[in-house]
mmCIF file of N, CA and C in Angstrom:
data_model
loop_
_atom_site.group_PDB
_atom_site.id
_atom_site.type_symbol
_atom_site.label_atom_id
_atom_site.label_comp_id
_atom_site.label_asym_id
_atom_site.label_seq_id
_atom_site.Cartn_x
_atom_site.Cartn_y
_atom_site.Cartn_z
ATOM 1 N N UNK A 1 0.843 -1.173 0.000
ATOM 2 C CA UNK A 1 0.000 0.000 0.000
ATOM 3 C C UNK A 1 0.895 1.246 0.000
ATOM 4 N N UNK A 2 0.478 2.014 -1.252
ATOM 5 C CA UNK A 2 1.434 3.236 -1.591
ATOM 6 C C UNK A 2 1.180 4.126 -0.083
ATOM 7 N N UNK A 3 2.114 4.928 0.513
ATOM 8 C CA UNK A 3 2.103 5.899 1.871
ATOM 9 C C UNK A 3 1.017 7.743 1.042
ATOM 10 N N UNK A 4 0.498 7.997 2.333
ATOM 11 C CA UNK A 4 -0.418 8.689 1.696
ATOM 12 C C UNK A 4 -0.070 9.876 1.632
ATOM 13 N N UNK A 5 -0.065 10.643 0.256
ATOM 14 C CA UNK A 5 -0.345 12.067 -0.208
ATOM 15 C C UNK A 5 -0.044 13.240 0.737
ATOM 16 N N UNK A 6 1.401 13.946 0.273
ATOM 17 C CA UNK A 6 1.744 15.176 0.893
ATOM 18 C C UNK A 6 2.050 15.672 0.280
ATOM 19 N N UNK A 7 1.747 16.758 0.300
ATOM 20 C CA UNK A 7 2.355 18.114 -0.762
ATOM 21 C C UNK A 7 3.883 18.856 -0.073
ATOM 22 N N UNK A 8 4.300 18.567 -1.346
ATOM 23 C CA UNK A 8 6.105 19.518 -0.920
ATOM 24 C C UNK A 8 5.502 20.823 -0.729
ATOM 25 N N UNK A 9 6.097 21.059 0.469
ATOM 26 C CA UNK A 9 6.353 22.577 0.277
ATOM 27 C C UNK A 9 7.666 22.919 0.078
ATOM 28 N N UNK A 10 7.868 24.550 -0.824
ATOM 29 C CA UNK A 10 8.906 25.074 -1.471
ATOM 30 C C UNK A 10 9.492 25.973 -0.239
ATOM 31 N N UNK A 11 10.908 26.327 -0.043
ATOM 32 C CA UNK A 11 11.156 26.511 0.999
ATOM 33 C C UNK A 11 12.290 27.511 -0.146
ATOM 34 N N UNK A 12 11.879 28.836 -0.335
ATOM 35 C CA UNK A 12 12.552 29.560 -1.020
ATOM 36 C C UNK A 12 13.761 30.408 -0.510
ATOM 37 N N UNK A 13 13.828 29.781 0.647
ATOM 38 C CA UNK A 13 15.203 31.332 1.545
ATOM 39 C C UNK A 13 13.869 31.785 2.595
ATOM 40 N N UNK A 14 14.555 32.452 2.989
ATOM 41 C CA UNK A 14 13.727 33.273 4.559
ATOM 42 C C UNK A 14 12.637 34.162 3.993
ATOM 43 N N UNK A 15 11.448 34.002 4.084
ATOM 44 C CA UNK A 15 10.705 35.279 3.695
ATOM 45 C C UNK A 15 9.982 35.402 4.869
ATOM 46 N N UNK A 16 9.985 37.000 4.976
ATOM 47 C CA UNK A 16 9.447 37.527 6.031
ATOM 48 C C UNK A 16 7.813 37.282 5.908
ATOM 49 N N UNK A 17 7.538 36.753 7.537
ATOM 50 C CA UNK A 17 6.319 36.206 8.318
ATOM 51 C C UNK A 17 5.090 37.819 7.730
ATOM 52 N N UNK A 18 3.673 37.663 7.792
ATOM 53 C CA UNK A 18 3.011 38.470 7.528
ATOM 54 C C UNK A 18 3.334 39.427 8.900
ATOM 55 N N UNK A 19 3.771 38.894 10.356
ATOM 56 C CA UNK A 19 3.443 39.193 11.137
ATOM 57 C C UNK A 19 4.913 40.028 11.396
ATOM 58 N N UNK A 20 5.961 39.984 10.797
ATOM 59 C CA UNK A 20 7.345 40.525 11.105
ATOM 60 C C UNK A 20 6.755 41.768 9.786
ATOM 61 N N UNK A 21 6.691 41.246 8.575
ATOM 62 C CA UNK A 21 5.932 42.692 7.741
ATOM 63 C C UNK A 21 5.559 44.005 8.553
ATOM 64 N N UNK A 22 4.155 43.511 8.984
ATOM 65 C CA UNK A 22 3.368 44.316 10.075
ATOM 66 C C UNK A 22 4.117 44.800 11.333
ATOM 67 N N UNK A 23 4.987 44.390 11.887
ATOM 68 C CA UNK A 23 5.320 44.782 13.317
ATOM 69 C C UNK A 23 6.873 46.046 12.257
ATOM 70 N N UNK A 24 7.170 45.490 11.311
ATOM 71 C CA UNK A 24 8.634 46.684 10.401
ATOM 72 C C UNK A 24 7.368 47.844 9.950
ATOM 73 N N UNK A 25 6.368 47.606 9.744
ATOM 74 C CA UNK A 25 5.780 48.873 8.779
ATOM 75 C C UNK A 25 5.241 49.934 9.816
ATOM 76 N N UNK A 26 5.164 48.670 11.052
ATOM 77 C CA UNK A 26 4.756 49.525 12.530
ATOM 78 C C UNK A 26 5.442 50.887 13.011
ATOM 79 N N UNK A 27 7.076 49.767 13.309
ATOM 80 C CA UNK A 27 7.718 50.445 13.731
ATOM 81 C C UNK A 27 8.627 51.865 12.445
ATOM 82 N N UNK A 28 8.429 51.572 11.162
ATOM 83 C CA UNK A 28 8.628 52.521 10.545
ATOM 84 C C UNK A 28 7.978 53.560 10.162
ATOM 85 N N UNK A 29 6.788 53.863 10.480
ATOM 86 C CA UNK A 29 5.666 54.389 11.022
ATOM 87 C C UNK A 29 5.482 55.630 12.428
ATOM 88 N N UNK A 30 6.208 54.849 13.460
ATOM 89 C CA UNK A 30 6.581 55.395 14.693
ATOM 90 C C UNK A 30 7.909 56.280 14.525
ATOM 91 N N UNK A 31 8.629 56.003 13.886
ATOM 92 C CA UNK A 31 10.004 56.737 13.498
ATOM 93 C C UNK A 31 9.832 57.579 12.134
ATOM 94 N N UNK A 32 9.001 57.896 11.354
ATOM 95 C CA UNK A 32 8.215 58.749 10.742
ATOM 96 C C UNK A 32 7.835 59.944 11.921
ATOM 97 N N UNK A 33 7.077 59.312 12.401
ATOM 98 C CA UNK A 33 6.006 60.403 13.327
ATOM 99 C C UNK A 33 6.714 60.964 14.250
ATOM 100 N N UNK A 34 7.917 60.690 15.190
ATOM 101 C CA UNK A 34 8.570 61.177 16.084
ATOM 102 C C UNK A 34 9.786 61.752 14.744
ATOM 103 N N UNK A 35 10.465 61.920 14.082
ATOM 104 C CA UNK A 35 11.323 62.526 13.259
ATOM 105 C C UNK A 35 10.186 63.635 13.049
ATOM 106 N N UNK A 36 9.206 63.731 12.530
ATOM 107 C CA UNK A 36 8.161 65.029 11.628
ATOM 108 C C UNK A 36 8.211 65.962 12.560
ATOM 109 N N UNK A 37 7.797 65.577 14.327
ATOM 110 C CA UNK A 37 7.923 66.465 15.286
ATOM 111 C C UNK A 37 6.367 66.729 15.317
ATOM 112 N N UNK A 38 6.692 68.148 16.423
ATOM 113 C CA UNK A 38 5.027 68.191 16.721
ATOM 114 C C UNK A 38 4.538 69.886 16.308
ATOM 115 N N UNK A 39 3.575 70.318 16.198
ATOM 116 C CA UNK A 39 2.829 71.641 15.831
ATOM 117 C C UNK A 39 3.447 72.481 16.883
ATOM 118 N N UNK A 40 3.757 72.487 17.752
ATOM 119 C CA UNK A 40 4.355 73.406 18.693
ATOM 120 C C UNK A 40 5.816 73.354 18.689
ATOM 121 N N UNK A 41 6.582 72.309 18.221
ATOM 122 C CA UNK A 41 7.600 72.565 18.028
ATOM 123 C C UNK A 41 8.372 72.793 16.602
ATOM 124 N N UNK A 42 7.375 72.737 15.740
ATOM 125 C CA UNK A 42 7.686 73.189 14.973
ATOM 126 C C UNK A 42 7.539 74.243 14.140
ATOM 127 N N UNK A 43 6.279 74.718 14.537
ATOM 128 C CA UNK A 43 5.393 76.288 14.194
ATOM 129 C C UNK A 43 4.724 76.978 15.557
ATOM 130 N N UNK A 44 6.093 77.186 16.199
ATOM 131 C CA UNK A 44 5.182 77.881 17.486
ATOM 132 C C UNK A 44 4.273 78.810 17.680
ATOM 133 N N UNK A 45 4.410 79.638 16.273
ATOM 134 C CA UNK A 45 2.992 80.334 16.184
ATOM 135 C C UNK A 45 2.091 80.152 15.922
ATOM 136 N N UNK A 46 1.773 79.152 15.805
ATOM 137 C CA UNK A 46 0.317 78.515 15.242
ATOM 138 C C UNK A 46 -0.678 78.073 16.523
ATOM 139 N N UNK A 47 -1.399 78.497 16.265
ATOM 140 C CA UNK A 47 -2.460 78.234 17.477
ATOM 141 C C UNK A 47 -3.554 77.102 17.474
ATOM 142 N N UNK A 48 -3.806 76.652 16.278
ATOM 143 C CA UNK A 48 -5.047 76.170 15.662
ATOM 144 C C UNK A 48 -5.082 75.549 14.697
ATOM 145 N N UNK A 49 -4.851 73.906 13.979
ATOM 146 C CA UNK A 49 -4.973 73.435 12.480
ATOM 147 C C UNK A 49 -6.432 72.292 12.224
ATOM 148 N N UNK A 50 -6.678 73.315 11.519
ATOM 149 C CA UNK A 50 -7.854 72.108 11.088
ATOM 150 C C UNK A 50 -7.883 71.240 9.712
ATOM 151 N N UNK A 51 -7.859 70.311 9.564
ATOM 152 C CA UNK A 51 -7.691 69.478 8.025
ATOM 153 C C UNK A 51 -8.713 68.841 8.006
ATOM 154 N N UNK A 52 -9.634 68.894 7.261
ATOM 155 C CA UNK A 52 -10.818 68.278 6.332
ATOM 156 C C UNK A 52 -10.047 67.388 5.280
ATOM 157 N N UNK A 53 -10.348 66.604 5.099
ATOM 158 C CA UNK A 53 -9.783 65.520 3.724
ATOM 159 C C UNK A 53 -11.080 64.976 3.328
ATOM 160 N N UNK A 54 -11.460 64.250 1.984
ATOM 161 C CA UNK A 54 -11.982 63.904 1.412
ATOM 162 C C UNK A 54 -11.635 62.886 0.335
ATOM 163 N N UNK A 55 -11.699 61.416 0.216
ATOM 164 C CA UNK A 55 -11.117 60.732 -0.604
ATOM 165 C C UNK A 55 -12.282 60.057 -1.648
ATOM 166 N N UNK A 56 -11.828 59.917 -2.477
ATOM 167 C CA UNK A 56 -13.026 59.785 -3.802
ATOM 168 C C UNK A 56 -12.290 58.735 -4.518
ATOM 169 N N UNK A 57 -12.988 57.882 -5.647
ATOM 170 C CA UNK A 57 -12.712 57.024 -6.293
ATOM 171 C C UNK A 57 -12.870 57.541 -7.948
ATOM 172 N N UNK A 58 -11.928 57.467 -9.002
ATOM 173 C CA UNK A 58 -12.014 58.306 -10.143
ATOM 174 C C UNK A 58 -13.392 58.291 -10.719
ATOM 175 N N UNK A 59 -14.554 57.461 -10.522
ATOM 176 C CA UNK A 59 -16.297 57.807 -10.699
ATOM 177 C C UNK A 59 -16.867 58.859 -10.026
ATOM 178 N N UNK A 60 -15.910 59.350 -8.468
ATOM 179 C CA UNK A 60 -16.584 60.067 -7.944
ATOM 180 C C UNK A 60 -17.586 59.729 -6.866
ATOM 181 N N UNK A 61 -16.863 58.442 -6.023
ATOM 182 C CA UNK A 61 -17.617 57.710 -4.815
ATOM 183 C C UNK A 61 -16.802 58.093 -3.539
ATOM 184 N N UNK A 62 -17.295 58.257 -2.912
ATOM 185 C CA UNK A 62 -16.877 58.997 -1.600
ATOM 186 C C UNK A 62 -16.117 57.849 -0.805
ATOM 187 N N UNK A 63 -14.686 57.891 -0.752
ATOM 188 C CA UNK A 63 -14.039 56.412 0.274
ATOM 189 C C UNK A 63 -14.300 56.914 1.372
ATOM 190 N N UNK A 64 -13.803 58.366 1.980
ATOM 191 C CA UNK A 64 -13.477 58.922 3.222
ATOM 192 C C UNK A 64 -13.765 60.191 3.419
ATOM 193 N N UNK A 65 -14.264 60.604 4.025
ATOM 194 C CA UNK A 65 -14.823 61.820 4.479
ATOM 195 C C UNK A 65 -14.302 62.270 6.150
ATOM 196 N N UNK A 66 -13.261 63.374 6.203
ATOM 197 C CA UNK A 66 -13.007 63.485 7.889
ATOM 198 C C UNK A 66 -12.340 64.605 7.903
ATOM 199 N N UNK A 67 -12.589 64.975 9.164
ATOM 200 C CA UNK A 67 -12.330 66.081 9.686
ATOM 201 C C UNK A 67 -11.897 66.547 10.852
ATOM 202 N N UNK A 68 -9.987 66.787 11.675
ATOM 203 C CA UNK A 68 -10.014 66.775 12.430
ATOM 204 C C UNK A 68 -9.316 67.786 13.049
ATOM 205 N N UNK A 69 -9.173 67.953 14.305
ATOM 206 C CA UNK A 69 -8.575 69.077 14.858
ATOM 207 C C UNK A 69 -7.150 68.958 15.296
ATOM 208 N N UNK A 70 -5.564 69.350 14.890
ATOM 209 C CA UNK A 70 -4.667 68.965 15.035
ATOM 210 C C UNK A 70 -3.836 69.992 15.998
ATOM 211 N N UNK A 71 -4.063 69.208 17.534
ATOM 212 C CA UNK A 71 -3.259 69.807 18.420
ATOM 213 C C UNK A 71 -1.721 70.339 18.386
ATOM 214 N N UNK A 72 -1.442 71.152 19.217
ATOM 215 C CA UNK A 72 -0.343 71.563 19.562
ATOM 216 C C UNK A 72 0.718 70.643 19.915
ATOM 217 N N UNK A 73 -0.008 69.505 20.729
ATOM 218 C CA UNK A 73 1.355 68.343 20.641
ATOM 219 C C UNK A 73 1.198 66.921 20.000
ATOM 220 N N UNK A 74 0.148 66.783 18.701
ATOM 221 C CA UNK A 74 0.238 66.364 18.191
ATOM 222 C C UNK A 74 1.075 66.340 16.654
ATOM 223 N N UNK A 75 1.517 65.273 16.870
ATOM 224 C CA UNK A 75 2.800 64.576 15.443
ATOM 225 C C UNK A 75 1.969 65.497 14.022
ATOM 226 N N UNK A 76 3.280 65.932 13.281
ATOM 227 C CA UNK A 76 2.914 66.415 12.145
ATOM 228 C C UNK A 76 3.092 65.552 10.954
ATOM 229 N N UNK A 77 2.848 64.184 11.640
ATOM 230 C CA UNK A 77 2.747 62.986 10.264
ATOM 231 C C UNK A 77 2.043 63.098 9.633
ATOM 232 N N UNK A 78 1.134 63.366 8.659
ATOM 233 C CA UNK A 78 -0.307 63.625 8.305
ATOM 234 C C UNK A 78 -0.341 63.262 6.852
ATOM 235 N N UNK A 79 0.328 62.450 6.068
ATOM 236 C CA UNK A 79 0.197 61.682 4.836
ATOM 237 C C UNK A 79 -0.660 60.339 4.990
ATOM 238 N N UNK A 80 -1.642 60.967 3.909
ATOM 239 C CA UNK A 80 -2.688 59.698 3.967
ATOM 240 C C UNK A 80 -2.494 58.443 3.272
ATOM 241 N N UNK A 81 -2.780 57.412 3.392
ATOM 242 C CA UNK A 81 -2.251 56.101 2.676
ATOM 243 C C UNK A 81 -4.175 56.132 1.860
ATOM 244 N N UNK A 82 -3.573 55.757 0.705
ATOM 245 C CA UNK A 82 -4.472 55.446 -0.536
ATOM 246 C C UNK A 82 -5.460 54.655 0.077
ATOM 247 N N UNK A 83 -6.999 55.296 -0.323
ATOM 248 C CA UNK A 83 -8.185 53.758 -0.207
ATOM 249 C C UNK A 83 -8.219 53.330 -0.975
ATOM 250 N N UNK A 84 -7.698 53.678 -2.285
ATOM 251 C CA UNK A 84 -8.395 53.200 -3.536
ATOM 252 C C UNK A 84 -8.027 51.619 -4.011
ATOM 253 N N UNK A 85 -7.770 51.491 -5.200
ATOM 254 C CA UNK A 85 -7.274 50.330 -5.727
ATOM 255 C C UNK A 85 -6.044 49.993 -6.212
ATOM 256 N N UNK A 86 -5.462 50.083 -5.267
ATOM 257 C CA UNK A 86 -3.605 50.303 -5.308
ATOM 258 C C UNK A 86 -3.074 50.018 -3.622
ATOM 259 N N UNK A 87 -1.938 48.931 -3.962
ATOM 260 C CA UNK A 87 -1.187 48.576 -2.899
ATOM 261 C C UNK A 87 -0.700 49.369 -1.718
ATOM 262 N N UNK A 88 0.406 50.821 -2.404
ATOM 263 C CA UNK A 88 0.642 51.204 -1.451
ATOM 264 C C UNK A 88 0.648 52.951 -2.114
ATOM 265 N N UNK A 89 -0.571 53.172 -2.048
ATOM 266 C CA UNK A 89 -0.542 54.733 -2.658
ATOM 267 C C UNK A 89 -0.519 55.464 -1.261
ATOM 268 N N UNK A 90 0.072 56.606 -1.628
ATOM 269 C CA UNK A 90 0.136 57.469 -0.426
ATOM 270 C C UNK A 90 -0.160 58.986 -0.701
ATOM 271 N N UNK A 91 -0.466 59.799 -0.093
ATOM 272 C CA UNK A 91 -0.998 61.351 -0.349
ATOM 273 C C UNK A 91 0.233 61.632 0.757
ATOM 274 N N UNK A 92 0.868 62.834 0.694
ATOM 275 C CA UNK A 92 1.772 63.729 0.863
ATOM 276 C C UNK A 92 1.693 65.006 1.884
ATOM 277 N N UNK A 93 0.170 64.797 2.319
ATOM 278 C CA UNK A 93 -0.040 65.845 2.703
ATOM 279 C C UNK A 93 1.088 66.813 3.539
ATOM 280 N N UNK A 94 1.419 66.183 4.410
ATOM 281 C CA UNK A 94 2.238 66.711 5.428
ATOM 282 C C UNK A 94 3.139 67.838 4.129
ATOM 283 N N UNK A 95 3.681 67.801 3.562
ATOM 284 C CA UNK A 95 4.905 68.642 2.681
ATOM 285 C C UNK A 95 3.965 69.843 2.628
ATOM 286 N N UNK A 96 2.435 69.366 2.169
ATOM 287 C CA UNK A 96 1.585 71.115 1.268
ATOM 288 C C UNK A 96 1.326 71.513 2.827
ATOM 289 N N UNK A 97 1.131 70.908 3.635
ATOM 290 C CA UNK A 97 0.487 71.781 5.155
ATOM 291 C C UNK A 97 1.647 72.590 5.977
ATOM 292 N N UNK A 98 2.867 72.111 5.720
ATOM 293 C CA UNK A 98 4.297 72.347 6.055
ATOM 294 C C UNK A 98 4.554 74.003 5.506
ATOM 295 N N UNK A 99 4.099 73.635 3.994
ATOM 296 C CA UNK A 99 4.076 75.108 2.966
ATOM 297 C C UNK A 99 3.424 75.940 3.252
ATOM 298 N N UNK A 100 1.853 75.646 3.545
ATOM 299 C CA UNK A 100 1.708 76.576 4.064
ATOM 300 C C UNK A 100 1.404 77.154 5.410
ATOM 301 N N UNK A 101 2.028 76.717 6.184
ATOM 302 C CA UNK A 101 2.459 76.995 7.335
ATOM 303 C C UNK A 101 3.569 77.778 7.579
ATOM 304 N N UNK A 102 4.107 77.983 6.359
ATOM 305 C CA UNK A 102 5.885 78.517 6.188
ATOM 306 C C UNK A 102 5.172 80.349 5.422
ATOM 307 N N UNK A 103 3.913 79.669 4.993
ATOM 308 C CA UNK A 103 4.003 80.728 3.937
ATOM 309 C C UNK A 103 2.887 81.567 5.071
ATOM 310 N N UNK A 104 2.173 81.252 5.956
ATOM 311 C CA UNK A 104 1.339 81.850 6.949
ATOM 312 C C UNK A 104 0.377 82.117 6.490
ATOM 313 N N UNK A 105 -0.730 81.155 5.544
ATOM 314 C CA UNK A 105 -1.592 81.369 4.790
ATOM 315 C C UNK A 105 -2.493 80.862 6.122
ATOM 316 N N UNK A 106 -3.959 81.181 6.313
ATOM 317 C CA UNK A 106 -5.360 81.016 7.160
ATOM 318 C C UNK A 106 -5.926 79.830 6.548
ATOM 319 N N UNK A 107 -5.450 80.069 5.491
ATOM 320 C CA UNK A 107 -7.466 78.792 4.448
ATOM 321 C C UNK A 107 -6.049 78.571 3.933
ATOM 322 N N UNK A 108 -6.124 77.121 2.994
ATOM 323 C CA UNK A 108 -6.154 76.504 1.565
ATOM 324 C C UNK A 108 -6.657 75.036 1.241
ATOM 325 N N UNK A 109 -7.194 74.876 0.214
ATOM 326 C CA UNK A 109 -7.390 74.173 -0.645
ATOM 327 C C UNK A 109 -6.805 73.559 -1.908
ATOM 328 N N UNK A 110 -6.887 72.461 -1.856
ATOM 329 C CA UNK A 110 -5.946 71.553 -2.564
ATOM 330 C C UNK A 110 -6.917 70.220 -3.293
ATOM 331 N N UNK A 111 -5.397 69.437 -3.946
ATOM 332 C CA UNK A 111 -6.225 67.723 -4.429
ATOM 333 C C UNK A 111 -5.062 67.362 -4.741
ATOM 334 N N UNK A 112 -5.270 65.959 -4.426
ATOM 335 C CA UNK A 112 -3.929 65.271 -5.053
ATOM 336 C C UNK A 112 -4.610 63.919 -5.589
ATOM 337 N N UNK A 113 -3.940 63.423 -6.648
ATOM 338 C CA UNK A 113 -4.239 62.341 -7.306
ATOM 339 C C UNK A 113 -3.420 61.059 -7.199
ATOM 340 N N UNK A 114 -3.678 59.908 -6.499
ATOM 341 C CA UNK A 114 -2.616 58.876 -6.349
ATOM 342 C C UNK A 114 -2.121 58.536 -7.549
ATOM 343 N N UNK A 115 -0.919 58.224 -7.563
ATOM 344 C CA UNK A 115 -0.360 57.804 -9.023
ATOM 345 C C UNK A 115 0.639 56.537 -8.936
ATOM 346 N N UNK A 116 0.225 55.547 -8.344
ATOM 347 C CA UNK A 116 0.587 54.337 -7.475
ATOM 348 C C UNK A 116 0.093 53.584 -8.274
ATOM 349 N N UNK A 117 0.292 52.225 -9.003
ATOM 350 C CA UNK A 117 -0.103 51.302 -10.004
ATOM 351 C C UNK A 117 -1.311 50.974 -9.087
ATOM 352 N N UNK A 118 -2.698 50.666 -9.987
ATOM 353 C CA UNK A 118 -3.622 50.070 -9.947
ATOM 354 C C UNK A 118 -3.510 48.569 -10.034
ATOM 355 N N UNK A 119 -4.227 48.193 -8.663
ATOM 356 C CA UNK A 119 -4.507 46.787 -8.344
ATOM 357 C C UNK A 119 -5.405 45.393 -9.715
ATOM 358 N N UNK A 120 -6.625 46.430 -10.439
ATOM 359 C CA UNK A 120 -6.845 45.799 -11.457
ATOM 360 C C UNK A 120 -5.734 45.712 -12.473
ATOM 361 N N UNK A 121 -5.363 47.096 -12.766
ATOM 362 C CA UNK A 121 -4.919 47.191 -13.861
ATOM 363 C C UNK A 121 -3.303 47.608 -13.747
ATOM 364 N N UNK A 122 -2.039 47.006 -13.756
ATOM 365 C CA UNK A 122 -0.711 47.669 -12.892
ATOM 366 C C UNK A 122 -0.288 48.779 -14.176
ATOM 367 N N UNK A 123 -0.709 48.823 -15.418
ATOM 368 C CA UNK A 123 -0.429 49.986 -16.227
ATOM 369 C C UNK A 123 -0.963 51.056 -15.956
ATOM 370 N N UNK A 124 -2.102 50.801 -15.400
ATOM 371 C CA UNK A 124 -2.391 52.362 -15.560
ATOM 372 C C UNK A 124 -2.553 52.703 -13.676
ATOM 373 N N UNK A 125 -2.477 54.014 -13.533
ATOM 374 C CA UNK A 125 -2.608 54.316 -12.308
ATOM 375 C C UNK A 125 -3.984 54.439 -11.288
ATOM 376 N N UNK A 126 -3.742 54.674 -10.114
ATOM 377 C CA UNK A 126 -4.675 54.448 -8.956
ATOM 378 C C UNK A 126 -6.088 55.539 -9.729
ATOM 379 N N UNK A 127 -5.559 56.852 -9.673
ATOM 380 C CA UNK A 127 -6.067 57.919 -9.786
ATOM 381 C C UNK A 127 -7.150 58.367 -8.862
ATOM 382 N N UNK A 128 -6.976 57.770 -7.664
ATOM 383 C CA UNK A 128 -8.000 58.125 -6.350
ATOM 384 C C UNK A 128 -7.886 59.249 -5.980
ATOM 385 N N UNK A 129 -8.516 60.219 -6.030
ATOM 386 C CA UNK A 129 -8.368 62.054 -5.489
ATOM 387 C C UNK A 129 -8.791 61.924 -3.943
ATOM 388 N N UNK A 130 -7.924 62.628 -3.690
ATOM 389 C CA UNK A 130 -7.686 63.207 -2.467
ATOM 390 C C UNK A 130 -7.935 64.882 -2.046
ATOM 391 N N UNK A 131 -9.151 65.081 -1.883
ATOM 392 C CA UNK A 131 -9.661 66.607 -1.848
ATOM 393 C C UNK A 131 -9.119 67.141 0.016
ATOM 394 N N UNK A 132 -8.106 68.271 -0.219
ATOM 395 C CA UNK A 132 -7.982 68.470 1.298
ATOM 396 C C UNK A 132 -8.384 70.399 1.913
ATOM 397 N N UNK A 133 -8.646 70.279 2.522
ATOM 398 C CA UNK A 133 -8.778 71.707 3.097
ATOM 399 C C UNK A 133 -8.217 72.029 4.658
ATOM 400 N N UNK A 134 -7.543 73.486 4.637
ATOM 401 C CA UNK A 134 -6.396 73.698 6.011
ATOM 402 C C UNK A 134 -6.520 74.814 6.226
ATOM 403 N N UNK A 135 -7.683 74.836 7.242
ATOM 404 C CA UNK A 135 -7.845 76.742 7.991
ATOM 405 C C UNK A 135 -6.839 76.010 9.579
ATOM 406 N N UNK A 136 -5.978 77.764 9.615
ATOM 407 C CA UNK A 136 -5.011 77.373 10.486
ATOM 408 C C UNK A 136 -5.363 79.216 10.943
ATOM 409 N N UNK A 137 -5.278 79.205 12.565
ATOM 410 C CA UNK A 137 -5.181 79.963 13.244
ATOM 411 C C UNK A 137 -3.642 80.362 13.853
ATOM 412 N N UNK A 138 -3.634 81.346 13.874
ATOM 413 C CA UNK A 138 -1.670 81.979 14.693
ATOM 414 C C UNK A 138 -2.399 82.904 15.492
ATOM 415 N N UNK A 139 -1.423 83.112 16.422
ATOM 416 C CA UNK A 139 -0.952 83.643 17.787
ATOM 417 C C UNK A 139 -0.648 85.429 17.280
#
């Protein structure tokens, strides 16, 4: 009687566990946010940031809708990671809120478009918009 049915597994070199992935993207994440610094130490005149974001799908379907109030000793990490249909798209914000914070503007309005390969399709891009708005109060 032939011995019964096992499947080889392929044993390609070390690949990292889902769970070592997750705990590196963690901790690179945390060392992001403590390097960016915080609203008080980095724009001590600023009294007040508010960011509205809005994330849409290129039809024009609403992923995310939010709106929050960004303290004085809260981290100035503030780049959004893509909802759309793309692995690892990311929005930038933090650089345009930085600008104008430098430039001492009250209001602005913005959009950014992910441009991160699409999950259906890897030629063509995400194109998920990212609608943001930044009334900021000073001292």
């Amino acid at each position: 009687m032939p011995p019964p049915f096992q499947k080889k597994r392929r044993r390609p070199g070390h690949q990292p566990s889902k769970n070592e992935l997750k705990v590196s993207r963690r901790q690179l994440e945390e060392q992001q946010k403590a390097q960016a610094g915080t609203l008080a130490e980095r724009f001590p005149n600023v009294q007040e940031l508010e960011l509205e974001t809005k994330m849409e799908t290129p039809w024009g379907a609403v992923l995310e809708n939010s709106k929050r109030k960004i303290g004085l000793t809260d981290s100035l990490h503030l780049d959004a990671a893509c909802l759309g249909g793309c692995p690892d798209g990311v929005f930038p914000i933090r650089a345009a809120i930085e600008r104008i914070l430098q430039e001492e503007k009250e209001s602005h309005q913005g959009m950014g478009i992910c441009q991160s390969s699409s999950a259906r399709d890897p030629e063509l891009p995400c194109s998920t918009k990212l609608l943001y708005s930044v009334t900021v109060r000073y001292a």
